[in-house]
Short mmCIF file of C-alpha atoms in Angstrom, two decimals:
data_model
loop_
_atom_site.label_atom_id
_atom_site.label_comp_id
_atom_site.label_asym_id
_atom_site.label_seq_id
_atom_site.Cartn_x
_atom_site.Cartn_y
_atom_site.Cartn_z
CA MET A 259 0.00 0.00 0.00
CA VAL A 260 1.14 3.59 -0.68
CA ALA A 261 2.27 5.13 2.59
CA GLU A 262 0.47 8.34 3.58
CA SER A 263 3.67 10.36 3.20
CA ARG A 264 4.39 8.88 -0.19
CA PHE A 265 1.18 9.84 -1.94
CA PRO A 266 1.94 12.14 -4.87
CA SER A 267 1.74 15.86 -4.14
CA LEU A 268 2.04 19.15 -6.01
CA GLU A 269 5.62 19.35 -4.77
CA ASP A 270 6.60 16.37 -6.92
CA GLU A 271 8.93 17.67 -9.62
CA ILE A 272 10.69 14.49 -10.69
CA ASP A 273 9.15 12.55 -13.56
CA PRO A 274 9.71 8.83 -12.81
CA PHE A 275 9.70 8.15 -16.56
CA ALA A 276 11.93 11.06 -17.63
CA ASN A 277 15.02 8.86 -17.94
CA ALA A 278 13.27 5.72 -19.06
CA PRO A 279 15.02 4.05 -21.99
CA THR A 280 13.71 5.14 -25.36
CA ARG A 281 11.52 2.30 -26.53
CA THR A 282 11.38 1.14 -30.10
CA LEU A 283 7.81 0.61 -31.15
CA SER A 284 6.97 -2.96 -32.10
CA GLU A 285 6.63 -4.25 -35.65
CA THR A 286 2.86 -4.21 -35.15
CA VAL A 287 2.65 -0.56 -34.13
CA ARG A 288 5.48 0.94 -36.20
CA PRO A 289 3.70 0.91 -39.60
CA LEU A 290 0.74 2.77 -38.12
CA ALA A 291 3.05 5.23 -36.38
CA ASP A 292 4.87 5.80 -39.69
CA ALA A 293 1.57 6.37 -41.48
CA TYR A 294 0.50 8.78 -38.74
CA ASP A 295 3.73 10.76 -39.12
CA ASP A 296 3.31 10.93 -42.89
CA ARG A 297 -0.39 11.71 -43.08
CA ILE A 298 -1.40 13.30 -39.76
CA GLY A 299 1.58 14.47 -37.75
CA ASP A 300 -0.24 16.35 -34.98
CA ARG A 301 1.83 14.61 -32.28
CA ASP A 302 5.45 13.67 -31.88
CA ARG A 303 6.21 9.94 -31.76
CA SER A 304 7.28 10.38 -28.15
CA THR A 305 3.56 10.33 -27.27
CA TRP A 306 3.26 6.67 -28.28
CA ARG A 307 6.65 5.78 -26.83
CA TRP A 308 5.74 7.28 -23.46
CA PHE A 309 2.53 5.30 -23.33
CA ASP A 310 4.35 2.14 -24.45
CA ALA A 311 6.71 2.63 -21.49
CA VAL A 312 4.04 3.22 -18.83
CA GLU A 313 1.43 0.67 -19.97
CA PRO A 314 2.61 -2.19 -17.73
CA GLU A 315 2.07 0.05 -14.68
CA PHE A 316 -1.73 -0.22 -14.93
CA ARG A 317 -2.11 -3.60 -16.59
CA LEU A 318 -4.45 -5.96 -14.75
CA SER A 319 -2.49 -8.69 -12.99
CA CYS A 320 -4.60 -11.45 -14.54
CA VAL A 321 -3.09 -10.95 -18.02
CA ASP A 322 -1.20 -13.98 -19.30
CA ASP A 323 2.51 -13.03 -19.26
CA GLU A 324 2.96 -14.48 -22.73
CA ARG A 325 0.34 -12.05 -24.05
CA GLY A 326 2.02 -8.94 -22.63
CA ARG A 327 3.44 -7.65 -25.90
CA ARG A 328 0.15 -8.10 -27.72
CA VAL A 329 -1.74 -6.33 -24.93
CA ARG A 330 0.69 -3.43 -25.00
CA ASP A 331 0.47 -3.09 -28.78
CA ALA A 332 -3.32 -3.09 -28.73
CA LYS A 333 -3.36 -0.37 -26.09
CA VAL A 334 -0.87 1.79 -27.99
CA LEU A 335 -3.07 1.52 -31.08
CA ALA A 336 -6.13 2.37 -28.95
CA THR A 337 -4.31 5.40 -27.56
CA MET A 338 -3.43 6.55 -31.06
CA PHE A 339 -7.06 6.01 -32.10
CA ILE A 340 -8.56 8.23 -29.37
CA THR A 341 -5.80 10.83 -29.77
CA VAL A 342 -6.53 11.33 -33.47
CA ILE A 343 -10.21 11.98 -32.74
CA ASP A 344 -9.44 14.19 -29.74
CA ASP A 345 -7.04 16.36 -31.74
CA VAL A 346 -9.52 16.83 -34.57
CA ALA A 347 -12.12 17.92 -32.01
CA GLU A 348 -10.01 20.12 -29.74
CA ARG A 349 -6.91 21.22 -31.67
CA HIS A 350 -8.58 21.72 -35.03
CA GLY A 351 -12.22 22.27 -34.09
CA ASP A 352 -13.19 20.40 -37.28
CA ARG A 353 -16.78 19.35 -36.65
CA ALA A 354 -17.40 17.83 -40.09
CA THR A 355 -14.37 15.54 -39.86
CA LEU A 356 -15.15 14.69 -36.24
CA GLU A 357 -18.63 13.50 -37.18
CA GLU A 358 -17.16 11.04 -39.67
CA LEU A 359 -14.45 9.86 -37.27
CA LEU A 360 -17.08 9.07 -34.65
CA LEU A 361 -18.63 6.61 -37.12
CA VAL A 362 -15.46 4.65 -37.90
CA PRO A 363 -15.90 1.74 -35.44
CA PHE A 364 -19.56 1.19 -36.26
CA ASP A 365 -21.51 -0.21 -39.20
CA SER A 366 -24.73 1.82 -38.98
CA ARG A 367 -23.35 4.23 -41.59
CA PRO A 368 -19.82 3.87 -42.91
CA ALA A 369 -17.63 6.91 -42.43
CA ASP A 370 -17.30 8.90 -45.66
CA PRO A 371 -13.87 10.48 -46.27
CA THR A 372 -15.22 12.23 -49.41
CA ARG A 373 -18.02 14.13 -47.69
CA ASP A 374 -17.95 17.90 -48.25
CA GLY A 375 -15.85 19.72 -45.69
CA VAL A 376 -14.24 16.52 -44.36
CA ASP A 377 -10.48 16.01 -44.16
CA GLY A 378 -10.33 12.63 -45.87
CA ALA A 379 -6.76 11.94 -44.76
CA TYR A 380 -7.86 11.71 -41.13
CA VAL A 381 -10.84 9.49 -41.89
CA ARG A 382 -8.90 7.07 -44.11
CA PHE A 383 -6.10 6.80 -41.57
CA GLN A 384 -8.56 6.23 -38.75
CA GLN A 385 -10.30 3.47 -40.71
CA GLU A 386 -6.98 1.69 -41.19
CA LEU A 387 -6.06 2.21 -37.55
CA TRP A 388 -9.37 0.82 -36.30
CA ASP A 389 -9.01 -2.25 -38.52
CA ALA A 390 -5.53 -2.85 -37.10
CA LEU A 391 -6.73 -2.38 -33.52
CA LEU A 392 -9.71 -4.68 -33.95
CA SER A 393 -7.52 -7.31 -35.63
CA GLN A 394 -5.10 -7.13 -32.69
CA PHE A 395 -7.96 -7.46 -30.21
CA ARG A 396 -9.50 -10.42 -32.04
CA GLU A 397 -6.29 -12.42 -31.72
CA SER A 398 -6.83 -12.47 -27.96
CA PRO A 399 -7.90 -15.84 -26.46
CA ARG A 400 -11.17 -14.45 -25.05
CA ALA A 401 -11.88 -11.88 -27.76
CA ALA A 402 -15.33 -13.22 -28.69
CA GLU A 403 -16.37 -13.09 -25.02
CA PHE A 404 -15.28 -9.49 -24.42
CA GLU A 405 -15.63 -7.80 -27.83
CA PRO A 406 -19.21 -6.57 -27.16
CA LEU A 407 -17.97 -4.93 -23.95
CA PHE A 408 -14.94 -3.50 -25.76
CA ARG A 409 -17.16 -1.93 -28.44
CA PHE A 410 -19.48 -0.50 -25.79
CA ASP A 411 -16.56 1.07 -23.91
CA VAL A 412 -15.06 2.51 -27.10
CA ARG A 413 -18.44 4.11 -27.76
CA GLN A 414 -18.31 5.79 -24.33
CA ALA A 415 -14.84 7.13 -25.11
CA LEU A 416 -16.05 8.58 -28.41
CA GLN A 417 -19.00 10.19 -26.65
CA SER A 418 -16.49 11.76 -24.28
CA VAL A 419 -14.66 13.39 -27.19
CA ASP A 420 -17.93 14.61 -28.65
CA TYR A 421 -18.82 16.10 -25.28
CA SER A 422 -15.44 17.87 -25.07
CA ALA A 423 -16.05 19.33 -28.52
CA LEU A 424 -19.33 20.79 -27.28
CA LEU A 425 -17.54 22.35 -24.32
CA ALA A 426 -15.11 24.03 -26.70
CA ARG A 427 -18.05 25.62 -28.51
CA TYR A 428 -19.91 26.60 -25.33
CA PRO A 429 -17.52 27.66 -22.55
CA GLY A 430 -19.22 27.21 -19.20
CA LEU A 431 -21.56 24.49 -20.43
CA ALA A 432 -20.26 21.84 -18.04
CA GLY A 433 -20.56 21.46 -14.33
CA GLU A 434 -18.02 19.34 -12.51
CA ARG A 435 -20.49 16.50 -11.87
CA GLU A 436 -21.35 16.27 -15.57
CA LEU A 437 -17.65 16.42 -16.42
CA ARG A 438 -17.00 13.41 -14.18
CA THR A 439 -19.86 11.59 -15.90
CA TYR A 440 -18.72 12.08 -19.51
CA ASP A 441 -15.22 13.51 -19.79
CA VAL A 442 -13.34 10.84 -17.82
CA TYR A 443 -14.00 8.18 -20.48
CA ASN A 444 -11.49 9.92 -22.71
CA MET A 445 -8.82 8.17 -20.65
CA MET A 446 -9.74 4.82 -22.28
CA LEU A 447 -9.21 2.82 -19.06
CA PHE A 448 -12.27 0.66 -19.73
CA PRO A 449 -11.24 -0.37 -23.26
CA PHE A 450 -7.75 -1.02 -21.89
CA ALA A 451 -9.22 -3.27 -19.20
CA ASP A 452 -11.25 -5.11 -21.85
CA ILE A 453 -8.04 -5.77 -23.75
CA ASP A 454 -6.49 -7.14 -20.56
CA LEU A 455 -9.44 -9.40 -19.79
CA ALA A 456 -9.51 -10.76 -23.32
CA ASN A 457 -5.93 -11.92 -22.68
CA ALA A 458 -6.53 -13.36 -19.22
CA PRO A 459 -7.51 -17.05 -19.53
CA GLU A 460 -7.78 -17.48 -15.74
CA PHE A 461 -9.96 -14.42 -15.07
CA GLU A 462 -13.18 -15.26 -13.25
CA ARG A 463 -16.27 -13.73 -14.85
CA ARG A 464 -17.95 -13.39 -11.47
CA ASP A 465 -15.37 -10.68 -10.65
CA LEU A 466 -16.24 -8.53 -13.68
CA SER A 467 -18.57 -6.05 -11.99
CA THR A 468 -16.17 -5.42 -9.13
CA VAL A 469 -13.20 -5.08 -11.46
CA ARG A 470 -15.08 -2.45 -13.43
CA ASP A 471 -15.77 -0.54 -10.22
CA VAL A 472 -12.02 -0.47 -9.55
CA VAL A 473 -11.26 0.54 -13.15
CA ALA A 474 -13.74 3.40 -12.79
CA ARG A 475 -11.67 4.65 -9.84
CA GLY A 476 -8.48 4.30 -11.85
CA GLN A 477 -10.02 6.17 -14.77
CA ARG A 478 -10.96 9.10 -12.55
CA MET A 479 -7.45 9.09 -11.07
CA ALA A 480 -5.95 9.18 -14.56
CA ARG A 481 -8.26 12.02 -15.63
CA ILE A 482 -7.43 14.08 -12.55
CA GLY A 483 -3.74 13.76 -13.36
CA ASN A 484 -4.39 14.79 -16.95
CA TRP A 485 -6.44 17.81 -15.86
CA ILE A 486 -3.71 19.03 -13.53
CA ALA A 487 -0.96 18.44 -16.06
CA SER A 488 -2.63 20.14 -19.02
CA TRP A 489 -5.05 22.85 -17.89
CA GLU A 490 -2.59 25.75 -18.28
CA ARG A 491 -1.62 24.78 -21.81
CA GLU A 492 -5.26 24.19 -22.74
CA LEU A 493 -6.27 27.56 -21.27
CA ALA A 494 -3.85 29.25 -23.67
CA GLU A 495 -5.33 27.21 -26.53
CA GLY A 496 -8.91 28.24 -25.73
CA ASP A 497 -9.90 24.85 -24.32
CA TYR A 498 -11.78 25.25 -21.04
CA SER A 499 -12.93 21.66 -20.54
CA SER A 500 -10.43 20.75 -17.80
CA GLY A 501 -11.90 19.95 -14.42
CA VAL A 502 -9.53 22.53 -12.93
CA VAL A 503 -11.00 25.34 -15.06
CA VAL A 504 -14.57 24.09 -14.59
CA ARG A 505 -14.15 24.18 -10.81
CA ALA A 506 -12.67 27.68 -11.08
CA LEU A 507 -15.81 28.72 -12.94
CA GLU A 508 -18.18 27.07 -10.47
CA SER A 509 -16.40 28.59 -7.47
CA GLY A 510 -16.29 32.11 -8.97
CA VAL A 511 -12.51 32.28 -9.32
CA VAL A 512 -13.04 33.18 -12.98
CA SER A 513 -16.16 34.19 -14.86
CA ILE A 514 -17.63 32.91 -18.09
CA ASP A 515 -17.36 36.42 -19.53
CA GLU A 516 -13.62 36.39 -18.88
CA LEU A 517 -13.22 33.07 -20.66
CA ARG A 518 -15.31 34.21 -23.61
CA ALA A 519 -13.20 37.36 -23.88
CA LEU A 520 -10.05 35.28 -23.68
CA GLN A 521 -11.32 32.98 -26.42
CA GLN A 522 -11.99 35.94 -28.72
CA GLU A 523 -8.78 37.86 -27.97
CA PRO A 524 -6.18 35.55 -26.42
CA SER A 525 -3.00 37.10 -25.11
CA GLU A 526 -0.14 35.81 -22.99
CA GLU A 527 -0.84 38.48 -20.37
CA ALA A 528 -4.56 37.65 -20.07
CA VAL A 529 -3.92 33.91 -19.92
CA GLY A 530 -1.24 34.41 -17.28
CA ALA A 531 -3.50 36.53 -15.08
CA ILE A 532 -6.29 33.96 -15.08
CA ALA A 533 -3.86 31.08 -14.55
CA ASP A 534 -2.34 32.89 -11.54
CA ARG A 535 -5.77 33.28 -9.98
CA ILE A 536 -6.57 29.59 -10.47
CA ARG A 537 -3.26 28.53 -8.94
CA ASP A 538 -3.72 30.86 -5.97
CA ALA A 539 -7.17 29.34 -5.29
CA ASP A 540 -5.55 25.94 -4.49
CA ILE A 541 -7.83 24.15 -6.94
CA GLU A 542 -5.01 21.84 -8.03
CA ALA A 543 -4.43 20.80 -4.40
CA ALA A 544 -8.12 19.96 -4.05
CA PHE A 545 -7.87 17.65 -7.04
CA VAL A 546 -4.78 15.97 -5.58
CA ASP A 547 -6.89 15.24 -2.50
CA ARG A 548 -9.64 13.90 -4.75
CA TRP A 549 -7.10 11.60 -6.44
CA ARG A 550 -6.13 10.24 -3.03
CA ARG A 551 -9.76 9.56 -2.10
CA GLU A 552 -10.32 7.68 -5.35
CA TYR A 553 -7.27 5.55 -4.57
CA GLU A 554 -8.45 4.82 -1.03
CA ARG A 555 -11.98 3.90 -2.12
CA GLY A 556 -10.62 1.66 -4.82
CA ALA A 557 -8.41 -0.02 -2.23
CA ASP A 558 -11.55 -0.96 -0.29
CA TYR A 559 -12.00 -3.72 -2.89
CA CYS A 560 -8.73 -5.40 -1.94
CA GLY A 561 -9.51 -8.95 -0.91
CA GLU A 562 -12.87 -8.99 -2.70
CA ILE A 563 -11.49 -10.11 -6.08
CA ALA A 564 -9.74 -13.44 -6.40
CA SER A 565 -8.42 -13.15 -9.94
CA VAL A 566 -7.04 -9.57 -9.96
CA ASP A 567 -4.55 -7.86 -7.64
CA VAL A 568 -6.45 -4.63 -6.93
CA ARG A 569 -3.62 -3.08 -4.92
CA ALA A 570 -1.10 -3.60 -7.71
CA TYR A 571 -3.46 -2.02 -10.23
CA LEU A 572 -4.06 1.08 -8.10
CA ASP A 573 -0.39 1.41 -7.16
CA GLY A 574 0.42 1.51 -10.87
CA PHE A 575 -1.21 4.93 -11.09
CA VAL A 576 1.14 6.41 -8.48
CA PRO A 577 4.22 6.87 -10.70
CA ILE A 578 1.97 7.96 -13.57
CA PHE A 579 0.43 10.67 -11.38
CA ARG A 580 3.88 11.78 -10.29
CA SER A 581 4.86 12.04 -13.93
CA GLN A 582 1.76 14.11 -14.68
CA LEU A 583 2.42 16.43 -11.72
CA ALA A 584 6.03 16.90 -12.78
CA ARG A 585 4.87 17.90 -16.26
CA ARG A 586 2.34 20.50 -15.07
CA GLY A 587 1.89 23.37 -17.46
CA GLY A 588 3.29 21.66 -20.52
CA ALA A 589 1.69 18.22 -20.86
#
C-alpha cells in the first residue's frame, strides 16, 4: 500500500519516466506510427513511446505473461485512435471531420472520407487504424467473449470526445459533476481493461462487476492527473474543458465572460493573469486530495477479487500521477 507520506503531491517535480530508456515501437505498431507521421503528424512519436513505457504500470495482474506484448500493442493503437479523434475535435475544431471519425468503429453508416468539408486523410487513416486495432484485439484468447464490452466502452470514449467538442463551442456548459460523468471516459481505461481481460484465460467472470468498479476509480485518477498536467496549456489554446477550469468557474474564481473574452482575444498576459488566480485558489491541491480519495476507495476492494490484484493495479497509477504532476503546465 502507498504510505500516507508517499502519496503524490504538487511538490513532486521528478518525472519517474523522464530517464526511461527510449523504446522502439513494435513491428505491429510501427507501420501505423509511420503512417501517422506521414499523413497526420499532430503529435510527436514520443507520445506513443511514453505510453508504451508506462502501460505495464496499470495492466491488470490477470493478463497472461505471454500475451504482454500483444496487450501493449493493442493499447498503444487504442491510444493513437482516441488521440486522433481528440485532436480533430479540440486542436482543429473540425466538426465535419469529427462527425465522420465518430462513425469509424460502427456499421450503422460507414464513415465517408469524401463528404464535403471533411479532411479525408484523417478518416482514411482512422479506418486503417481501427481495422488494425480490432484485428489485434481479435487475436486475444477471449476476444469473442469481451468484444461486445470492448465496443461498448469505445463508444463511451467517443462520446467523451464529442462532449469535449461541445464544451469548446460553449464555454461554461459543463458542471463538474457532468464532467465526471462524460469527460473521464477519454482516458480509455475501460477499453484497456477489456483488452487485458480478453488476454486473461484465468480471469473469473464473477469478478467482472467489481473489477469495473475499480477501473472506474483508476479512470478518474488518470483524468485528474491529466487535468492538472494540461489545464494551463489548454487555457492558452482556448480549451476550457479541464476539471480545474470548470471548478474555477463554479467557485467564482473566474467568470464565463472572462473566458469568452479570452477565447476571442487571447494574449499571454490575459492567460497568465487567469492562470495565476486559479493557482492561488488551491484548486489543483483539491484535485490531488480527490485523487487520493479515489485511490483509497478503490483499495476498499482489496480482498474482494480473487483473480485480480487490486492493490497492484491502483499502485500503478502512483508513478503515472507523479509524472503528470512533474509535467504541469506543458503536458
